[in-house]
Coordinates of C-alpha atoms in Angstrom, one line a residue:
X1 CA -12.2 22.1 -17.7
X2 CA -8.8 21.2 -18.9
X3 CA -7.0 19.0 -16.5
X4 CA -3.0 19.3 -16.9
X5 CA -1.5 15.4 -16.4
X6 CA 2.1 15.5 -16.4
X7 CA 4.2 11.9 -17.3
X8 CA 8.0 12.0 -15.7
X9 CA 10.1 9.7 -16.9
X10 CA 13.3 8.6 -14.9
X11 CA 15.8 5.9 -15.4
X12 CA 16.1 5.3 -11.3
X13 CA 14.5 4.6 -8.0
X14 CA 16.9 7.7 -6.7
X15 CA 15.7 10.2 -9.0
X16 CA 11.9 9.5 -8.0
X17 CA 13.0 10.1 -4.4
X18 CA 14.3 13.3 -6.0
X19 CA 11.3 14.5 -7.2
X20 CA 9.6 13.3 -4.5
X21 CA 11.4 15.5 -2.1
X22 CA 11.3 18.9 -4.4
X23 CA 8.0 18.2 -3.8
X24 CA 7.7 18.0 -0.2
X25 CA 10.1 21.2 0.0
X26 CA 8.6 23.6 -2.8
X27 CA 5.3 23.7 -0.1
X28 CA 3.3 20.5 -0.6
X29 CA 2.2 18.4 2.6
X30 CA 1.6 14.9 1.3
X31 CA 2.5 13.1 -1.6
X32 CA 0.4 10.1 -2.4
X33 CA 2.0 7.1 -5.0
X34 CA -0.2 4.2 -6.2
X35 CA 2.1 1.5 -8.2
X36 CA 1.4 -2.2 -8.2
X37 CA 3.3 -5.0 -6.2
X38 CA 7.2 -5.6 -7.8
X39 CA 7.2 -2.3 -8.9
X40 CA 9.7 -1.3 -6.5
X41 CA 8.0 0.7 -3.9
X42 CA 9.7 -0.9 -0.5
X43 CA 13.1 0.3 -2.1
X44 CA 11.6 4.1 -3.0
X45 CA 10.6 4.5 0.9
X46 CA 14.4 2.6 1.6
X47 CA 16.3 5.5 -0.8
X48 CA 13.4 8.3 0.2
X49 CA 15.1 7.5 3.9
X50 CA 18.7 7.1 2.9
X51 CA 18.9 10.0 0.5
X52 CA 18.2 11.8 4.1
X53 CA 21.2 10.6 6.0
X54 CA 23.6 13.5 5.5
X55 CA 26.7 11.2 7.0
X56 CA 29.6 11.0 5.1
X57 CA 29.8 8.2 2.0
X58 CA 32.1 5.9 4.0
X59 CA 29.4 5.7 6.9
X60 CA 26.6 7.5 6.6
X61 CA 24.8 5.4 9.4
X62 CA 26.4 7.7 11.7
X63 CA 25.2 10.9 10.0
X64 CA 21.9 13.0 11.0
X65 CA 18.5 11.5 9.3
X66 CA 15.1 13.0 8.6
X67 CA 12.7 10.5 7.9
X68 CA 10.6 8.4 10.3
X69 CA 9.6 4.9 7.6
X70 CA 6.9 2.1 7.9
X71 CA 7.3 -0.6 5.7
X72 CA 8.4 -4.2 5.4
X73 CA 11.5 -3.5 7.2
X74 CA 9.3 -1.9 10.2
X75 CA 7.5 -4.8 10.4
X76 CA 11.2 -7.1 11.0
X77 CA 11.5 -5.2 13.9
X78 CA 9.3 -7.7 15.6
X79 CA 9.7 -11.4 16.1
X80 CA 8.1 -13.9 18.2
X81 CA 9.4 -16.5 20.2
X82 CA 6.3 -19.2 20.6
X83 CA 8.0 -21.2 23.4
X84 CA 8.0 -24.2 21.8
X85 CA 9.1 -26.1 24.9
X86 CA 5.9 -24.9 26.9
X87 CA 4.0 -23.8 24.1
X88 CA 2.5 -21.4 27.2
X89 CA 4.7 -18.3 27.5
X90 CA 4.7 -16.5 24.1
X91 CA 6.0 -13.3 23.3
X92 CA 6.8 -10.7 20.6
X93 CA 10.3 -9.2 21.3
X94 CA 11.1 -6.1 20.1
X95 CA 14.8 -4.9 18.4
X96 CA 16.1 -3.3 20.6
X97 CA 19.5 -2.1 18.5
X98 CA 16.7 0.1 16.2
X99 CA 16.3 3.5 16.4
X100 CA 12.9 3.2 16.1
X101 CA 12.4 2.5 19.5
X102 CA 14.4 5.3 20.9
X103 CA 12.2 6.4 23.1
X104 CA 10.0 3.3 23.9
X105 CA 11.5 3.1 27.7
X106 CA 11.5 7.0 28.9
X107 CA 8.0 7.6 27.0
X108 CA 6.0 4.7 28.1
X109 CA 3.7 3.8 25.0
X110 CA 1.2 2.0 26.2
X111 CA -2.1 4.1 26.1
X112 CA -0.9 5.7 23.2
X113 CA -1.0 2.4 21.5
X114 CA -4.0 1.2 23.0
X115 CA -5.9 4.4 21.8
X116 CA -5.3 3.0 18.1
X117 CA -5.3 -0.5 18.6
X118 CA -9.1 -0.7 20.7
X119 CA -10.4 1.0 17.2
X120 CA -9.2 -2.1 15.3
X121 CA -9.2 -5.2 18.0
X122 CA -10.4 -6.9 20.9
X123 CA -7.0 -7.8 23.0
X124 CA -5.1 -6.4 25.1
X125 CA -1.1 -6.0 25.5
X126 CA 1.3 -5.8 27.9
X127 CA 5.3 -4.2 27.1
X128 CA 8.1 -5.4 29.7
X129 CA 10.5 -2.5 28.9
X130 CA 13.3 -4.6 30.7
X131 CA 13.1 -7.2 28.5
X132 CA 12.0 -5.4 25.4
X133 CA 8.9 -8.2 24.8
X134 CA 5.3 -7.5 24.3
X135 CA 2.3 -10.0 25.6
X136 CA -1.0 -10.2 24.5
X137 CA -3.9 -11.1 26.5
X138 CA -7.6 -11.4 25.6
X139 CA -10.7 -11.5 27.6
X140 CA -13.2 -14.5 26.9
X141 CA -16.9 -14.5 28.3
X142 CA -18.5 -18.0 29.5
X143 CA -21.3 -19.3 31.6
X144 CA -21.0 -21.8 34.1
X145 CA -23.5 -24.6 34.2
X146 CA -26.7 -24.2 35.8
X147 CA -26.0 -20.5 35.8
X148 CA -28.1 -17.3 33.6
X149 CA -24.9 -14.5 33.9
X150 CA -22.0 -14.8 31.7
X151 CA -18.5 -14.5 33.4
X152 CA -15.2 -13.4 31.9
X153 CA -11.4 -14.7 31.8
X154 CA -8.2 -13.4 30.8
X155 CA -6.8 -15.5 28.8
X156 CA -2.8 -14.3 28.8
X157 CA 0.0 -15.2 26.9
X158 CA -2.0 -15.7 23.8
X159 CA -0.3 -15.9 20.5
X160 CA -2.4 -13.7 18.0
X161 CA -2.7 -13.4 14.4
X162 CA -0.8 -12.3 11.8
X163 CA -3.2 -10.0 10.8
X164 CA -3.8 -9.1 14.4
X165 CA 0.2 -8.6 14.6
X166 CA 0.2 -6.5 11.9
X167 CA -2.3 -4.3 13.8
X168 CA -0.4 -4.2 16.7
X169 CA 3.1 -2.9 15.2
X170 CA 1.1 -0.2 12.6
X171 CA -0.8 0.9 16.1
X172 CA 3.1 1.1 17.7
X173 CA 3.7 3.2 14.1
X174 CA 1.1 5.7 14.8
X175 CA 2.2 6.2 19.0
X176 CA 5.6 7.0 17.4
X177 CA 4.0 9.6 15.0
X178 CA 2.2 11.4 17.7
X179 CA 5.8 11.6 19.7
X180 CA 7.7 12.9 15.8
X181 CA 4.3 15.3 15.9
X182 CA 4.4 16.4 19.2
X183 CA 8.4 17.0 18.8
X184 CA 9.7 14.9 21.3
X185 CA 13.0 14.7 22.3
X186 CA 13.4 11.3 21.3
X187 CA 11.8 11.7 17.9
X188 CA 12.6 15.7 17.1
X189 CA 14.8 14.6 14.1
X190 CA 11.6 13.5 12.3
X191 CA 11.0 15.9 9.0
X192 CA 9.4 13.5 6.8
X193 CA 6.7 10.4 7.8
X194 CA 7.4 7.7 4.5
X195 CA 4.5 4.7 5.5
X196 CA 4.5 2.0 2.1
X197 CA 1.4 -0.2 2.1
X198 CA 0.4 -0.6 5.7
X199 CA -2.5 -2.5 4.5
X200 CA -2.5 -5.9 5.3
X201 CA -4.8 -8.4 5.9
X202 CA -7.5 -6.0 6.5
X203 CA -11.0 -6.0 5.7
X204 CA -13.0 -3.3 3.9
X205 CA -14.6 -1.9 6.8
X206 CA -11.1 -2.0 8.6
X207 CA -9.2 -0.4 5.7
X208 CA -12.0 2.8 5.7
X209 CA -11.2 3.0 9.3
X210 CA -7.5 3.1 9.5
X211 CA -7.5 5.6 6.4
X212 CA -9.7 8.1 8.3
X213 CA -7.6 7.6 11.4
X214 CA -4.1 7.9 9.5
X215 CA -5.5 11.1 7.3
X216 CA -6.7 12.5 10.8
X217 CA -3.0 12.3 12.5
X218 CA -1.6 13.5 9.7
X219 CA -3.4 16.6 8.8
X220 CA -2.7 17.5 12.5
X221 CA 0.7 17.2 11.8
X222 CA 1.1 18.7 8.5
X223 CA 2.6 22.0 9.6
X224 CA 5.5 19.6 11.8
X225 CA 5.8 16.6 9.1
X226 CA 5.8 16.0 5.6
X227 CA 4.3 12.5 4.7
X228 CA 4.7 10.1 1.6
X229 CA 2.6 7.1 1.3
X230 CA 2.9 4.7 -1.0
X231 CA 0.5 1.8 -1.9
X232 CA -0.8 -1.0 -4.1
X233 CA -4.0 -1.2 -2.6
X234 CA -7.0 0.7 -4.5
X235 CA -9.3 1.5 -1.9
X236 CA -6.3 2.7 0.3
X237 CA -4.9 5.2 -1.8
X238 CA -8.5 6.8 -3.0
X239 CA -9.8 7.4 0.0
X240 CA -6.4 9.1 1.4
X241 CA -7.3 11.2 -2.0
X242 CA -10.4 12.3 -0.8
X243 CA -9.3 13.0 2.9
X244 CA -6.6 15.0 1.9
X245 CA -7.6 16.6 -0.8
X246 CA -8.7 20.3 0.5
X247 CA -4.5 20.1 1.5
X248 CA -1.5 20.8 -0.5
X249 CA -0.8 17.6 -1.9
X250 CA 0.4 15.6 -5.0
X251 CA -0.6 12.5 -6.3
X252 CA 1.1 9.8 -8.5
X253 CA 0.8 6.5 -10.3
X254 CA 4.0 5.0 -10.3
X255 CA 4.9 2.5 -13.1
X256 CA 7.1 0.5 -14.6
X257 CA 7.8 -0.7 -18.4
X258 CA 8.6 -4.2 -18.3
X259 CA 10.5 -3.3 -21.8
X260 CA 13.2 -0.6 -21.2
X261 CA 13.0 -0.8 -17.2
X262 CA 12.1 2.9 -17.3
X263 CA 10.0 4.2 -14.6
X264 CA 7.5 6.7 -15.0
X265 CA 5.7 8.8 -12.2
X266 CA 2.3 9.8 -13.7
X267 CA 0.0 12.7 -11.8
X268 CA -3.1 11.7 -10.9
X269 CA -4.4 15.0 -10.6
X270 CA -7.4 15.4 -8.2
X271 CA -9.3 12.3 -9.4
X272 CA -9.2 9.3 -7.6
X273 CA -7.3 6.8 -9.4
X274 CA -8.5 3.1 -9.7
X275 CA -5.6 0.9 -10.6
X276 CA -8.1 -1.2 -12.8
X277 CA -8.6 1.2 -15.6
X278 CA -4.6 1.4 -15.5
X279 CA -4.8 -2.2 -15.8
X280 CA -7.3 -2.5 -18.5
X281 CA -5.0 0.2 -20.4
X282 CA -2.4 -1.9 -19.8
X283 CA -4.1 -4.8 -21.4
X284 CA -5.4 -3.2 -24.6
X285 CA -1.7 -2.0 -25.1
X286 CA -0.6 -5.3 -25.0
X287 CA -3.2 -6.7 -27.2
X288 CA -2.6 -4.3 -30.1
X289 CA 1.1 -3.8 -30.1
X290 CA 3.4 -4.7 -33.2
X291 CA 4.4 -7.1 -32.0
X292 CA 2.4 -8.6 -29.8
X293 CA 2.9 -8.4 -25.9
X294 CA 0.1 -10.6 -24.8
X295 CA 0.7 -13.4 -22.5
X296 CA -0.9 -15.8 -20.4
X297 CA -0.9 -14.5 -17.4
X298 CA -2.9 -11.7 -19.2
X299 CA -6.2 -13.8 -18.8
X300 CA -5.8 -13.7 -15.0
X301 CA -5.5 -10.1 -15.0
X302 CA -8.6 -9.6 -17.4
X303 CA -10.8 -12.5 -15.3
X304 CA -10.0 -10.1 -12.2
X305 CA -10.9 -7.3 -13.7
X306 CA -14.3 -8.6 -14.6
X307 CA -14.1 -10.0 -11.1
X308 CA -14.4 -6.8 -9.6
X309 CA -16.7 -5.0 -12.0
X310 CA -19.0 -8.0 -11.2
X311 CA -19.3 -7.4 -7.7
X312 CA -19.1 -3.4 -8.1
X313 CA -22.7 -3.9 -10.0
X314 CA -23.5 -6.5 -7.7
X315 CA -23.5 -9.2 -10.2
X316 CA -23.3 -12.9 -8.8
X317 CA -21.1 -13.9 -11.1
X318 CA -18.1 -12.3 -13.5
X319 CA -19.4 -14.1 -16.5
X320 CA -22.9 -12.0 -16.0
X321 CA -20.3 -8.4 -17.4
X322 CA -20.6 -10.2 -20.6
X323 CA -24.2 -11.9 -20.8
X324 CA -25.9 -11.3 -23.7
X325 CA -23.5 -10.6 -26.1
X326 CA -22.4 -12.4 -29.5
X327 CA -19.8 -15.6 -28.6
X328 CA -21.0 -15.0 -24.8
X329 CA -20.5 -18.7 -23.9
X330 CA -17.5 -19.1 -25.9
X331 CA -15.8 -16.0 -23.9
X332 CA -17.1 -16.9 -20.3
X333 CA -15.7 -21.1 -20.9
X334 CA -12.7 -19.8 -22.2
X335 CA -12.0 -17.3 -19.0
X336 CA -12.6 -19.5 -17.4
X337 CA -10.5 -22.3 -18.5
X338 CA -7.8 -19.9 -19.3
X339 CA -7.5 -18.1 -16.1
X340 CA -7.1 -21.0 -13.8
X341 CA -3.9 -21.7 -15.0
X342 CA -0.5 -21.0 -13.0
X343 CA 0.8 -18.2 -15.4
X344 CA 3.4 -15.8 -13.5
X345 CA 4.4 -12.4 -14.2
X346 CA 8.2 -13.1 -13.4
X347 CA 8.0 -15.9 -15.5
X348 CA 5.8 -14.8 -18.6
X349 CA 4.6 -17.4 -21.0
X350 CA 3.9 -16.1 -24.6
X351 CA -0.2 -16.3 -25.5
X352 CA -0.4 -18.4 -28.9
X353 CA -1.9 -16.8 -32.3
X354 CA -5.3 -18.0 -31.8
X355 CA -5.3 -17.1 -28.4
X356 CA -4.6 -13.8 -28.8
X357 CA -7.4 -13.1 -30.9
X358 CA -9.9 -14.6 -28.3
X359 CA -8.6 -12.0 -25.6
X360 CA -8.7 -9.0 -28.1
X361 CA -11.9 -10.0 -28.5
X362 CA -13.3 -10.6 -25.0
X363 CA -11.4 -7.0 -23.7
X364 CA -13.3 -5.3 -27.1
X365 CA -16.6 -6.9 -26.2
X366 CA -15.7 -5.8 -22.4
X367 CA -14.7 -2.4 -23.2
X368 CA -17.5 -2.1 -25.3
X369 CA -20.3 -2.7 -22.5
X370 CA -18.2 -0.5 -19.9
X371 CA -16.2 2.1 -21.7
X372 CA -14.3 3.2 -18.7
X373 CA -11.9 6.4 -19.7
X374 CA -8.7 4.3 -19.9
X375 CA -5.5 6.7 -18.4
X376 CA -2.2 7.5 -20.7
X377 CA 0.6 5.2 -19.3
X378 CA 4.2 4.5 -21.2
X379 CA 3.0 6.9 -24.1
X380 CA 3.0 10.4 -25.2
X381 CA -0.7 11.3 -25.9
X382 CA -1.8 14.2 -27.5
X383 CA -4.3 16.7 -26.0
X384 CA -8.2 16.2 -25.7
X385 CA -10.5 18.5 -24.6
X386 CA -10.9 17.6 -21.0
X387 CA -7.5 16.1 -20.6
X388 CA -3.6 16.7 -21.8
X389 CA -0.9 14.8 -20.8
X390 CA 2.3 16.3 -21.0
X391 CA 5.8 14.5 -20.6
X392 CA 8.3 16.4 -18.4
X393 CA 11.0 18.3 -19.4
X394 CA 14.8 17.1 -18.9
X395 CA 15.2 19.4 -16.5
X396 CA 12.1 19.1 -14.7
X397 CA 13.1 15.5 -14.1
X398 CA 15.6 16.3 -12.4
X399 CA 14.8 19.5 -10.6

């Protein structure tokens, strides 16, 4: 079965919002974007939300909106004040100023919160709505001495984690979806739901959990909302694929040449996309270019790679993806020696002459064992039998 893969090219954040919204209105219910960190995805959600402010030019703030947002900005909306004189009375205020706590005082969030939040913690939380503050509290279990029974504490005023945090303001996020959902007054102006990466410092077992829960609220609200979500994380994005799959939805890669700044917004189609085999492409183009694009941060890229096969296999040890083969000691000291190093991506290092023929050759011997179908990215490839990938036209860019 042929599978149809279109590549659109665009030469701005704006027109990917563009497209992104065409889509939206022409019938689809989700878009899902996968696109690695620095790619620019915090400042798609940021024009996705402006390009829906139909204010004037000289100050749109005061025009109407249409898009309810979760990202990095979302998560500013919070900051804690630790009492460092007492170091007893801790608290996470809220911004007041934002409209994304319109209707916090008339709505009363609590056990909408708490309903998401018990899923994912073990402490509670308490919102002073005069004072615009949240504080936690969690209950501890101990026995006294002499005693069998266990007896339990609050413990209030508790500062918690970050990770815990994060929790905590994506719970707050989904109350305030129910309200955009259920149309409330407050939150009636909601057409669009654009959540970037609200995975953080999550577990597995946690991510599966919030994924399920997110592609839950959103399916109920598909025929109310429209809902973009971007990410970088793998697991994340695939099984938001699977959930919504039997929907109308689109799904992207989004990427970025590091050569001509040119983004391009790939479909995924209906396969899950692992941002690994985009990675390994990403490699071998690098490797085999005229010239060469190969630098030394590419040896961390490839050592993580193998990192994850590895454990996928169950392997105890990355060097075990390339046991047996000729060189295999030579490739395994040299990953490892070559990977360790404090190579950056915003500050790229070219890989020497001889170097470069060591990776080529530990990627070939790699791809060799796992021949993983590597994806078309920043090229124009010609039709196979199971799979063509087409580049869009001028004016389907745009449109």
């Amino acid at each position: 079965m042929s599978v149809n893969r279109k590549v659109y090219p665009y030469k701005s954040i704006n027109r990917i919002v563009e497209r992104l919204r065409n889509d939206l209105n022409d019938g689809k219910d989700f878009v899902l974007v996968y696109a690695y960190n620095g790619t620019g995805k915090t400042r798609l959600s940021m024009d996705f939300k402006e390009k829906g402010k139909k204010g004037s030019r000289r100050n749109r703030s005061s025009g109407n909106r249409d898009t309810l947002y979760f990202n990095a900005f979302t998560e500013d909306l919070f900051r804690w004040d630790n009492d460092l004189d007492t170091d007893t009375d801790r608290k996470l205020y809220l911004n007041k100023d934002s409209k994304f706590f319109l209707g916090f005082q008339e709505l009363a969030l609590e056990e909408k919160i708490f309903v998401h939040l018990q899923k994912y913690a073990d402490f509670d939380f308490r919102i002073d709505y005069e004072a615009w503050s949240v504080s936690f509290s969690r209950k501890e279990e101990f026995k006294l001495k002499g005693k069998d029974e266990f007896f339990t504490k609050i413990i209030d005023n508790i500062k918690i984690s970050r990770g815990e945090e994060n929790l905590f303001i994506w719970c707050t996020f989904l109350a305030i979806c129910e309200l955009a959902i259920d149309k409330q007054e407050a939150y009636d102006w909601v057409k669009y739901i654009y959540i970037d990466d609200p995975i953080s410092s999550l577990d597995d077992n946690n991510v599966i959990a919030l994924s399920s829960d997110l592609a839950k609220l959103i399916r109920k609200g598909k025929d109310y909302v429209k809902v973009v979500i971007s990410t970088h994380h793998g697991l994340f994005f695939n099984i938001m694929n699977n959930e919504l799959k039997k929907h109308s939805h689109k799904c992207y890669f989004l990427y970025k040449s590091r050569h001509n700044n040119e983004y391009q917004l790939q479909s995924t189609g209906d396969t899950p996309f692992f941002y690994h085999v985009a990675m390994l492409k990403e490699l071998k183009d690098a490797a085999y270019s005229t010239p060469s694009r190969l630098y030394t941060y590419h040896f961390n890229i490839l050592r993580s790679i193998m990192e994850k096969t590895a454990s996928f296999f169950g392997f105890e040890d990355f060097s075990t993806c390339i046991s047996g083969i000729e060189n295999e000691a030579l490739f395994s000291r040299a990953l490892n020696l070559l990977s360790h190093g404090k190579y950056s991506v915003y500050d790229p290092q070219a890989m020497g002459l001889d170097n470069q023929q060591l990776f080529k050759n530990i990627l070939d011997a790699f791809l060799e064992r796992y021949p993983f179908q590597l994806p078309n990215i920043g090229e124009v490839a010609q039709a196979t039998t199971s799979t063509s990938l087409q580049i869009a036209s001028p004016q389907e860019t745009l449109s």
